[in-house]
Amino acid sequence: MATALYELCWHVIQGNLKVDVAVSLLADVMELRDDMPSILADVFCILDIETGCLEEKHKRDHFTQLVGACLICVPDGMLKERLDPETLESLGLIKQAQQFNQKIVKIKTKLFYKQQKFNLLREENEGYAKLIAELGQDLIGNLTSHLVLENIKSLIGCFNLDPNRVLDIILEVYECRSEHDEFFIPLIKSYMCEHQTLCHMLGFKFKFHQEPNGETPSSLYHIAAALLQHNLIALEDLYVHLLPLDSSIVEEHKREILEAKQIARKLTMVLVPSEKTEDKEKEKEKEEEKNEKPPDNQKLGLLEALLRIGDWQHAQSIMDQMPAFYATSHKAIAIALCQLLHLIVEPLYRRYGFQTHALSWAWNSALRPAESFDDLSRGVFTMLCYLGPHLSHDPILFAKVVRLGKSFMKEDSLLSCFLSTADQVLLPSLSLMECNACMSEELWGFFKLFPYQHRYRLYGQWKNETYGNHPLLVKIKAQTVDRAKYIMKRLTKENVKPSGRQIGKLSHSNPTILFDYILSQIQWYDNLISPVVDSLKYLTSLNYDVLAYCIIEALANPEKEKMKHDDTTISSWLQSLASLCGAVFRKYPIELAGLLQYVTNQLKAGKSFDLLILKEVVQKMAGIEITDEMTVEQLEAMTGGEQLKAEGGYFGQIRNTKKSSQRLKDALLDHELALPLCLLMAQQRNGVVFSEGGEKHLKLVGKLYDQCHDTLVQFGGFLASNLSTEDYIKRVPSVDVLCNQFHTPHDAAFFLSRPMYAHQILSKYDELKKAEKGSRQQQKVHKYIAACEQIMAPVHEAVVSLHLPRVWDDLRPQFYATFWSLTMYDLAVPHNAYDREVNKLKIQIKAIDENTEMPLNKKKKEKERCTALQDKLQEEEKKQLEHVQRVLHRLKLEKDNWLLAKSTKNETITKFLQLCIFPRCVFSAIDAVYCARFVELVHQQKTPNFCTLLCYDRVFSDIIYTVASCTENESRRYGRFLCCMLETVTRWHSDRAIYEKECGNYPGFLTIFRASGFDGGNKADQLDYENFRHVVHKWHYKLTKASVHCLETGEYTHIRNILIVLTKILPWYPKVLNLGQALECRVHKICQEEKEKRPDLYALAMGYSGQLKGRKVHMVPENEFHHKEQPVRSATSGTLQNGPGNTGKPAAAATAGKAEEGAVEDSDKSKDKSQVAQKTASKNSTAANKVSSSNGSSTPNSTKGSKEKEDKEKTTKEKKEKKDKNPGSTPEAKAGGKDKQKEEKPTDSKEKTPKADKDKRKDDKKEEKSKIDGKSAEKEWSKERDVSNDSKTKEGSKVEKNAGAGSMKSLVPRSEGVESEREQKRRKLDTHSSPSHSSAVKHHPNHSTVLPKSKEKDDEKKESDKSRDRSKEREKKEDRKDRKRDYSNSDREMSQEAKRRKDENGMSDVMRNHFLHTFTNALVFQESRHDKEKSEKKRDSTGAKEEKKQYPLMP
C-alpha cells in the first residue's frame, strides 16, 4: 500500500498527474483502512526529504501543493511529527521554523535530561525509614499485605518517594525475609503494574553479583523462583540476565567428556614409571585448578531454587536448554530433584503399606501428589529420566521407586515405562553407588518379575551403551577395569576368600564390566576357572543373573572363531567357557533359561559347536557323565539301578546334585525346551555331516558328530532319570510320531521313547498288583506280562510304519520293538558291581570306627549315611533281580513268534543286523554291551529260525566298512561290542563242556537245514566242538585280515578307528601267536610312518603296540588254538603264500571252517562290488546259508578231493611265488626269515616296489573283469532257476531259493551242459587254486536234470585222471625252476609256516565241498568238457593272482 501511494505521489511531483485527481483518489483510499493517514504521512516524509535534495524547484512546488491539498486527509499533528520544519512553515502549519526548533529542544531536555529536584537530606530519609520499618514489622498477627500496601501508598504520597525505589526496597526486604512468601508475593502482585519493571530490577540484582569473585545469595534465587512460580515475571525475560551463556555450558560439557575419556585411556595404557610420575603431577595440577572456586552459575542456582519450591515446569524449561544430565550432574540439583520426587510419591508409597521416614520439607509445590499409578506415570517417570544416573545420590528414593515398580508390575501397559526407567535411571544409578549390595538385591526383586529376554536387553544396554553416555560413568568404567586387573593378577586357589570379597564388592555396582574382564581372562587361561568359581560366592542375585548374560554374550561373540586355525578342533576359549558354565550354574542359583534357549537357537541355525555347553551343564548339574573310556567295572555298574550308577558308574563321585538337577529340570519344563532340544540334537547329527560339515575337516566333523550324539545320550539320560512319569509321557510323543513327523532317526527315537515305555509298563504293573493284593509270584509274572502286552501292543502297530512291508516277512514287529525297548537293566543283574560297592561301604564304616580324630557326632552321621546307602543298594539289587526274572519269563513266552523266516535265514540275520544290532551297538557303550548280550540271550532262549553261528560269522567276518564309517567314539563302542561278542565266543571256545552245555543242542548251531526231498539232508547236525574251534580261528583270521587292510590304506579315519577297535578287543584278540605277530609288524610300521606326520595316530599306535606286547604271553600257537592234523604231503620247498596257513589237511579233519570262510569272503566281494560303506552285513544270503547249513561230518569223497586239492594248490602257489619273486612279503615271513632277507641282492630290493605295484594293478583289472562276468552269470542263472521252479516241491523250492539268493560272482564262464553231482563236486575241488580263493569261485546251479549213475561214474573218473595228470606236470616244471635257487635256510622256516597255513584253511575247504555235496543233492550242473577245461585254466591263472588280495598281510 505504501508503495502504491508513493508511486501516485511521485507522478504528481513529476507533473504526470494533476493534483486534484490525486487528491480525490487519496480521499477515496483513506476510507479503506484506519491507519491510512499514518501511512500517507510516512510517504510525505520520504518525499519531503527527496524533493528537498532536488534542484528542480517545480517539483518541490508540486509536492507542497499536494501536501497542502491533502491536509483534509492527514491530521496536522501527524504532519508536524514527520515533516521538516521548513516544509511545515511553507504549508502554514507553523509560524516560524526557528522557533519551532527551539521549542523541540526544550521539550526533549525536560523529558530526558532534567532531574526533578527531590529533597534527599531530610524529608525523604524519614520516608524510607518509615517504609523499612513498615515492611520489617512482625507479620504474625492480623497484619495483611493489603494493610501494608495502604501504608506504603501513604508514605509515598506523604514523603514524595520514588515508586521504583520503593519496589526495590520491598524486594530487598523480601530477600532478607524469604520465608514469608505468603506475605510478600501478594504485596508485590498488588503493588506493581508492569512485569518488565520487576524483571529489570531482578536482572540488575543478578548482574551486581556477576563480578569475578561474586557469589549470588541463595535468597535472591529463592525470590526469583517464587516470582516465576507465581508468574509475576517471565522466565524468558529473566534468563537473558543470567550467566554463563548456554554456549559456554555446552563447551564445558564436551570438555568434561573428553577429559573422562582421556582418563579412561590412560588407565588402560601400559606406561613406564617415568611417564606415570609425570601424569600424576599433571593430574594433581588439574585437581588443584578444579578445587579453586568455580565460577558462579546463576542458571543452575535458579534451577535449584525452582526445584526446591516445586516449580517443575520452569525447572524443566531450564534443563531443556542444557545438555542431557548436565544439570543433575551437580549434586545440589540432583538432591533437590530427589526431594521433589519424594514428596510426589510419598502418598502412593504409604498406601501400599511401605514404611517411610519423616520428610524434612513442607509441601509448597504446585505439583499434585501421586495418588494412583496414572499420576505416577504422568510426572514421576519424566522427572526420573531427567535425573538419570544421579539417582545414586538418594538410595532411599531408589528403593522407593523399585518397590513401587514391584507393586505395579501387574499392569501390562506400564511395562515399557518401567523398562525405560530401569534402562535410563536405575542401572546407571547403581553403577555410581558405592557397592551397595542392598540396592542390588532390591533391584533384583524388581527385575526378576521381567522375562529373561527383557532383563538381558537391559544388561546389554547397560554394558555396551550406558557407560559411554555420561562422563562420570566413563571414569567409573575405567576404574572398575583397573581394579579388576589388580584382583585377577593376584587370584589363586590359596587366596580365594579375600579375593572373592573384593570381587563381590566390585560387582555390586558394576557387574557387567567386571564379568566381561573376568571372562576374557578365563578364555585365555583355563586354570583360572576353579578359583574364579569359588570366589563368586559373595555375589548378589542380580550379579548372578548379569553373569549369565555376560557368558551368553561371550559365547555369541561373532568376532571369535569357534574352531582353531587348523580347522580340526574346537577352540580352547569355547571349551573354557563351557567348563565355566557347568561349574558356575551348578554351584550358584543362576537362571538357566537364557543359556538353554541360546543353545536351542544355535541348533535351529544348524550350529552344533555350542552343544559343548549343554554337555558340560548337564554333566556338572545332574552328575551324568558321557565317556567311552569307562572301565569294565564302571560299565557293569551302569547296568544297575540309579543308586549303583551314582556310586560306581562315573569317574567323579556324584554328590549333592539333587538341587542343581532339579533347577535344570524346572528350567527345561517351564520354558518347554526338553523335547525341542532332544529333537534338534537328533536331527543335527546328520546335519553335522551333510549340512554343517561341508567345508570342515573330516576330523572336526567326526568330533562334532560325537559331541552332538554324546550330548543327546547324556541329555536323554537326564530326562529319563529326573522327569516324573507324567511329565515324560506328556512331552515325548510315540515312536511313529517322532520318526514320521519330526524325522527323528530310529535309534534316537527309541532312545527317547524307551524310558516312557518302561515307566508305563511299571505303572500298569503296579495297578494290576493293587487290584489283587497278596498274589503269588507266578501271578505277579503273569500280571507283568499282561501289563507289557497292554502297553507294547500300540508300539508293535506303530513300528510297522517305520520300515517297508517286506522287512516284516522275517522279523516280527514284536521282536523289533522288544529289542529296541529293553536295556541292560532288563537282561541281567550286575551282582559283582553291587557286591563291590557294598564292600566299599563296609570298608568306609570300618575306617570311620577306627578314626580317633573324627568327632563323635560326625562319626555317627557318616556311619548312618553309609549304612543307609548300603541298604539302598541291597534293596535296589533285590528289586532289579525280580524285574529281570519277570523280563526273562516274558521273553521266553514271546520267542516263538519273533522270527518268521519267510525268506532265508540269511535274510533274517541280515535284517536283524541292519535294523537292530548295528544301529544300536554304536549308540552308547551300554548299548554295545546290550547288543552282544541280546544276541547271546536270543541264542540261549533257543529262538526258532535264529542261526547263532551265522550271526556271529556276519559280525566278525566283515568289519572293514563298518570301521571305516565310524566316528572316533563310535569306534570305541563298536570295539566294545566286538569285545563282548568275542568274550562269548572265547568262553565257548575255551572248554568243550561249556560248549556242549551252552551250544550243543541249541538250534543256533545247526549246520544244515531240515529239508525233505534231499538224499543227505534229512538230519540236522550240530556243529561239533572241534569244528567250532576251526570256525573261531577263521574269525580271528578275518579280523586280522580286516585290521591289516585298514592299517594299509593310509587313510586317517581307517587307521585311527581300527587302532581303537583293536585296543578295545585286546583282552580276547589276538589269541593266535602268528596273527598277533602280523598285527605287531603292521602297527610297528604305522608307528614309524606317522611319528612326524600325524602325532595322534602315532600315539594310538604306540599305545596299542605296548599293550599288544604285554598280551604276547597269553597268545598260543595255532595248533593249540584249534586241533590240527599232520598234512599228507608237505608243501613244495621255497613257496610261501601271502597269508597264514596254506597246507592241506586230510579228510578226517574236514570241518565247518571252510564253509564259514566262504561265507565271509562272499560278503567281502559283494561289498567290493557295491562300494557302499554300510554298517550292515552282506546281503549274499546263499553264502551265509551255507554257513548255517554246513555239515561237520566228513565223507569218503572229501578225502579224495582233499588230496587232489592239495596237488592243485601246490602248483598254483609255486607259480605265484615265481612270478612275484618276493618270498618274504608277509609279516610272518619277515618274522621268521630274516636271514634270507639279508642274502638278497640290492638290485632285488630296488625293483621290489615297482613290481609289486604292477602286479597289484593287474590284480585289480582281473577283479573288475570277474565282477562283470559274475553279474551276467548271476542274471542268467536267475532266469534258468525260474523255469525249473515249477517242477519242484514247496520245500525243495525254498531250499533252492536259499542256495541261489546270495550267489556270488563267478570267475569262469558257465556252460549249459549237464553233469553228475559227483562230477560237479570234484570239479569244484580241482578248480580252487588256493584255500583263500575258494570262496571266490562258485558255480551256480542251472538245471535240476539227473543223469544215470553209470554216466556219473565215468565222467567222474575221467575228470579225476585228467586233473591229476595236469597237476603233476605243473609240479614237475615248477620244481625244476625252484632247484636253481638256493633258499636252504629260509625254506625250512617257510615250509613250516606254509604247512600251518595249509592246515588252517585246508580243512575248511574240504568241509565246504562236503557241504556243497549235501546241499545240492537235487541240483545238477550240465556243462560240456571243453568249456569245463577252459574254465579250469582261467581259474588257475586268476586265482593265483588274486591270492594277494585274499591275504593282505604284506607290509
JSON list of C-alpha atoms in Angstrom, two decimals, residues 1254-1363:
[
{"chain": "A", "resi": 1254, "resn": "LYS", "atom": "CA", "xyz": [52.47, -103.58, -11.29]},
{"chain": "A", "resi": 1255, "resn": "ASP", "atom": "CA", "xyz": [51.17, -106.92, -10.05]},
{"chain": "A", "resi": 1256, "resn": "LYS", "atom": "CA", "xyz": [48.61, -105.11, -7.94]},
{"chain": "A", "resi": 1257, "resn": "ARG", "atom": "CA", "xyz": [47.29, -103.21, -10.95]},
{"chain": "A", "resi": 1258, "resn": "LYS", "atom": "CA", "xyz": [46.97, -106.45, -12.87]},
{"chain": "A", "resi": 1259, "resn": "ASP", "atom": "CA", "xyz": [45.05, -107.99, -9.97]},
{"chain": "A", "resi": 1260, "resn": "ASP", "atom": "CA", "xyz": [42.67, -105.03, -9.96]},
{"chain": "A", "resi": 1261, "resn": "LYS", "atom": "CA", "xyz": [41.95, -105.45, -13.64]},
{"chain": "A", "resi": 1262, "resn": "LYS", "atom": "CA", "xyz": [41.32, -109.17, -13.17]},
{"chain": "A", "resi": 1263, "resn": "GLU", "atom": "CA", "xyz": [38.99, -108.43, -10.31]},
{"chain": "A", "resi": 1264, "resn": "GLU", "atom": "CA", "xyz": [36.95, -105.94, -12.32]},
{"chain": "A", "resi": 1265, "resn": "LYS", "atom": "CA", "xyz": [36.62, -108.44, -15.14]},
{"chain": "A", "resi": 1266, "resn": "SER", "atom": "CA", "xyz": [35.50, -111.13, -12.75]},
{"chain": "A", "resi": 1267, "resn": "LYS", "atom": "CA", "xyz": [32.85, -108.80, -11.33]},
{"chain": "A", "resi": 1268, "resn": "ILE", "atom": "CA", "xyz": [31.37, -108.18, -14.77]},
{"chain": "A", "resi": 1269, "resn": "ASP", "atom": "CA", "xyz": [31.32, -111.91, -15.53]},
{"chain": "A", "resi": 1270, "resn": "GLY", "atom": "CA", "xyz": [29.72, -112.57, -12.19]},
{"chain": "A", "resi": 1271, "resn": "LYS", "atom": "CA", "xyz": [26.89, -110.12, -12.83]},
{"chain": "A", "resi": 1272, "resn": "SER", "atom": "CA", "xyz": [25.97, -111.61, -16.19]},
{"chain": "A", "resi": 1273, "resn": "ALA", "atom": "CA", "xyz": [26.22, -115.13, -14.80]},
{"chain": "A", "resi": 1274, "resn": "GLU", "atom": "CA", "xyz": [24.00, -114.31, -11.91]},
{"chain": "A", "resi": 1275, "resn": "LYS", "atom": "CA", "xyz": [21.31, -112.85, -14.16]},
{"chain": "A", "resi": 1276, "resn": "GLU", "atom": "CA", "xyz": [21.46, -115.87, -16.44]},
{"chain": "A", "resi": 1277, "resn": "TRP", "atom": "CA", "xyz": [21.19, -118.29, -13.55]},
{"chain": "A", "resi": 1278, "resn": "SER", "atom": "CA", "xyz": [18.23, -116.48, -12.04]},
{"chain": "A", "resi": 1279, "resn": "LYS", "atom": "CA", "xyz": [16.29, -116.82, -15.30]},
{"chain": "A", "resi": 1280, "resn": "GLU", "atom": "CA", "xyz": [17.02, -120.52, -15.56]},
{"chain": "A", "resi": 1281, "resn": "ARG", "atom": "CA", "xyz": [16.08, -121.06, -11.96]},
{"chain": "A", "resi": 1282, "resn": "ASP", "atom": "CA", "xyz": [12.63, -119.57, -12.52]},
{"chain": "A", "resi": 1283, "resn": "VAL", "atom": "CA", "xyz": [11.96, -122.10, -15.27]},
{"chain": "A", "resi": 1284, "resn": "SER", "atom": "CA", "xyz": [12.81, -125.03, -13.06]},
{"chain": "A", "resi": 1285, "resn": "ASN", "atom": "CA", "xyz": [10.80, -123.92, -10.05]},
{"chain": "A", "resi": 1286, "resn": "ASP", "atom": "CA", "xyz": [7.56, -125.42, -11.33]},
{"chain": "A", "resi": 1287, "resn": "SER", "atom": "CA", "xyz": [8.88, -128.98, -11.16]},
{"chain": "A", "resi": 1288, "resn": "LYS", "atom": "CA", "xyz": [9.98, -128.84, -7.52]},
{"chain": "A", "resi": 1289, "resn": "THR", "atom": "CA", "xyz": [8.13, -129.38, -4.31]},
{"chain": "A", "resi": 1290, "resn": "LYS", "atom": "CA", "xyz": [7.45, -126.46, -1.99]},
{"chain": "A", "resi": 1291, "resn": "GLU", "atom": "CA", "xyz": [10.20, -127.46, 0.42]},
{"chain": "A", "resi": 1292, "resn": "GLY", "atom": "CA", "xyz": [12.71, -128.04, -2.34]},
{"chain": "A", "resi": 1293, "resn": "SER", "atom": "CA", "xyz": [11.84, -124.68, -3.84]},
{"chain": "A", "resi": 1294, "resn": "LYS", "atom": "CA", "xyz": [12.51, -122.93, -0.56]},
{"chain": "A", "resi": 1295, "resn": "VAL", "atom": "CA", "xyz": [15.91, -124.57, -0.19]},
{"chain": "A", "resi": 1296, "resn": "GLU", "atom": "CA", "xyz": [16.83, -123.72, -3.75]},
{"chain": "A", "resi": 1297, "resn": "LYS", "atom": "CA", "xyz": [15.98, -120.11, -3.02]},
{"chain": "A", "resi": 1298, "resn": "ASN", "atom": "CA", "xyz": [18.31, -120.22, -0.06]},
{"chain": "A", "resi": 1299, "resn": "ALA", "atom": "CA", "xyz": [21.05, -121.57, -2.24]},
{"chain": "A", "resi": 1300, "resn": "GLY", "atom": "CA", "xyz": [20.65, -119.08, -5.03]},
{"chain": "A", "resi": 1301, "resn": "ALA", "atom": "CA", "xyz": [19.57, -115.84, -3.39]},
{"chain": "A", "resi": 1302, "resn": "GLY", "atom": "CA", "xyz": [23.01, -114.70, -2.42]},
{"chain": "A", "resi": 1303, "resn": "SER", "atom": "CA", "xyz": [25.18, -116.45, -5.00]},
{"chain": "A", "resi": 1304, "resn": "MET", "atom": "CA", "xyz": [28.41, -114.65, -5.71]},
{"chain": "A", "resi": 1305, "resn": "LYS", "atom": "CA", "xyz": [30.19, -113.66, -8.91]},
{"chain": "A", "resi": 1306, "resn": "SER", "atom": "CA", "xyz": [31.84, -116.46, -10.83]},
{"chain": "A", "resi": 1307, "resn": "LEU", "atom": "CA", "xyz": [35.26, -116.14, -12.34]},
{"chain": "A", "resi": 1308, "resn": "VAL", "atom": "CA", "xyz": [34.55, -118.67, -15.13]},
{"chain": "A", "resi": 1309, "resn": "PRO", "atom": "CA", "xyz": [32.02, -118.76, -17.97]},
{"chain": "A", "resi": 1310, "resn": "ARG", "atom": "CA", "xyz": [29.16, -121.14, -17.25]},
{"chain": "A", "resi": 1311, "resn": "SER", "atom": "CA", "xyz": [28.19, -123.96, -19.62]},
{"chain": "A", "resi": 1312, "resn": "GLU", "atom": "CA", "xyz": [24.71, -125.29, -20.14]},
{"chain": "A", "resi": 1313, "resn": "GLY", "atom": "CA", "xyz": [25.81, -128.94, -20.17]},
{"chain": "A", "resi": 1314, "resn": "VAL", "atom": "CA", "xyz": [24.64, -131.44, -17.60]},
{"chain": "A", "resi": 1315, "resn": "GLU", "atom": "CA", "xyz": [26.99, -133.33, -15.30]},
{"chain": "A", "resi": 1316, "resn": "SER", "atom": "CA", "xyz": [26.53, -135.53, -12.34]},
{"chain": "A", "resi": 1317, "resn": "GLU", "atom": "CA", "xyz": [26.55, -134.47, -8.73]},
{"chain": "A", "resi": 1318, "resn": "ARG", "atom": "CA", "xyz": [29.91, -136.04, -8.03]},
{"chain": "A", "resi": 1319, "resn": "GLU", "atom": "CA", "xyz": [31.43, -134.59, -11.18]},
{"chain": "A", "resi": 1320, "resn": "GLN", "atom": "CA", "xyz": [30.29, -131.19, -10.05]},
{"chain": "A", "resi": 1321, "resn": "LYS", "atom": "CA", "xyz": [31.84, -131.67, -6.60]},
{"chain": "A", "resi": 1322, "resn": "ARG", "atom": "CA", "xyz": [35.17, -132.91, -7.99]},
{"chain": "A", "resi": 1323, "resn": "ARG", "atom": "CA", "xyz": [35.34, -130.04, -10.44]},
{"chain": "A", "resi": 1324, "resn": "LYS", "atom": "CA", "xyz": [34.86, -127.73, -7.53]},
{"chain": "A", "resi": 1325, "resn": "LEU", "atom": "CA", "xyz": [37.79, -129.26, -5.73]},
{"chain": "A", "resi": 1326, "resn": "ASP", "atom": "CA", "xyz": [40.03, -129.08, -8.77]},
{"chain": "A", "resi": 1327, "resn": "THR", "atom": "CA", "xyz": [39.27, -125.54, -9.77]},
{"chain": "A", "resi": 1328, "resn": "HIS", "atom": "CA", "xyz": [40.05, -123.91, -6.40]},
{"chain": "A", "resi": 1329, "resn": "SER", "atom": "CA", "xyz": [43.59, -122.61, -6.76]},
{"chain": "A", "resi": 1330, "resn": "SER", "atom": "CA", "xyz": [44.04, -121.95, -3.04]},
{"chain": "A", "resi": 1331, "resn": "PRO", "atom": "CA", "xyz": [42.03, -122.08, 0.18]},
{"chain": "A", "resi": 1332, "resn": "SER", "atom": "CA", "xyz": [41.97, -118.32, 0.33]},
{"chain": "A", "resi": 1333, "resn": "HIS", "atom": "CA", "xyz": [40.45, -118.10, -3.11]},
{"chain": "A", "resi": 1334, "resn": "SER", "atom": "CA", "xyz": [37.97, -120.87, -2.71]},
{"chain": "A", "resi": 1335, "resn": "SER", "atom": "CA", "xyz": [35.07, -118.65, -1.84]},
{"chain": "A", "resi": 1336, "resn": "ALA", "atom": "CA", "xyz": [35.53, -116.55, -4.91]},
{"chain": "A", "resi": 1337, "resn": "VAL", "atom": "CA", "xyz": [34.99, -119.48, -7.28]},
{"chain": "A", "resi": 1338, "resn": "LYS", "atom": "CA", "xyz": [31.44, -120.72, -7.16]},
{"chain": "A", "resi": 1339, "resn": "HIS", "atom": "CA", "xyz": [29.23, -122.38, -9.77]},
{"chain": "A", "resi": 1340, "resn": "HIS", "atom": "CA", "xyz": [25.59, -121.63, -9.98]},
{"chain": "A", "resi": 1341, "resn": "PRO", "atom": "CA", "xyz": [23.08, -124.47, -10.29]},
{"chain": "A", "resi": 1342, "resn": "ASN", "atom": "CA", "xyz": [21.33, -124.12, -13.61]},
{"chain": "A", "resi": 1343, "resn": "HIS", "atom": "CA", "xyz": [19.21, -127.25, -14.07]},
{"chain": "A", "resi": 1344, "resn": "SER", "atom": "CA", "xyz": [17.75, -129.99, -11.99]},
{"chain": "A", "resi": 1345, "resn": "THR", "atom": "CA", "xyz": [18.10, -132.81, -14.54]},
{"chain": "A", "resi": 1346, "resn": "VAL", "atom": "CA", "xyz": [19.59, -136.02, -13.04]},
{"chain": "A", "resi": 1347, "resn": "LEU", "atom": "CA", "xyz": [21.94, -138.22, -15.18]},
{"chain": "A", "resi": 1348, "resn": "PRO", "atom": "CA", "xyz": [22.25, -142.04, -14.94]},
{"chain": "A", "resi": 1349, "resn": "LYS", "atom": "CA", "xyz": [24.69, -143.30, -12.32]},
{"chain": "A", "resi": 1350, "resn": "SER", "atom": "CA", "xyz": [26.97, -145.04, -14.84]},
{"chain": "A", "resi": 1351, "resn": "LYS", "atom": "CA", "xyz": [27.40, -141.82, -16.68]},
{"chain": "A", "resi": 1352, "resn": "GLU", "atom": "CA", "xyz": [28.23, -140.08, -13.43]},
{"chain": "A", "resi": 1353, "resn": "LYS", "atom": "CA", "xyz": [30.94, -142.60, -12.56]},
{"chain": "A", "resi": 1354, "resn": "ASP", "atom": "CA", "xyz": [32.59, -142.43, -15.99]},
{"chain": "A", "resi": 1355, "resn": "ASP", "atom": "CA", "xyz": [32.65, -138.68, -16.01]},
{"chain": "A", "resi": 1356, "resn": "GLU", "atom": "CA", "xyz": [33.98, -138.56, -12.50]},
{"chain": "A", "resi": 1357, "resn": "LYS", "atom": "CA", "xyz": [36.82, -140.99, -13.26]},
{"chain": "A", "resi": 1358, "resn": "LYS", "atom": "CA", "xyz": [37.89, -139.23, -16.43]},
{"chain": "A", "resi": 1359, "resn": "GLU", "atom": "CA", "xyz": [37.86, -135.85, -14.81]},
{"chain": "A", "resi": 1360, "resn": "SER", "atom": "CA", "xyz": [39.85, -137.08, -11.84]},
{"chain": "A", "resi": 1361, "resn": "ASP", "atom": "CA", "xyz": [42.54, -138.63, -14.04]},
{"chain": "A", "resi": 1362, "resn": "LYS", "atom": "CA", "xyz": [42.91, -135.56, -16.18]},
{"chain": "A", "resi": 1363, "resn": "SER", "atom": "CA", "xyz": [43.11, -133.27, -13.18]}
]
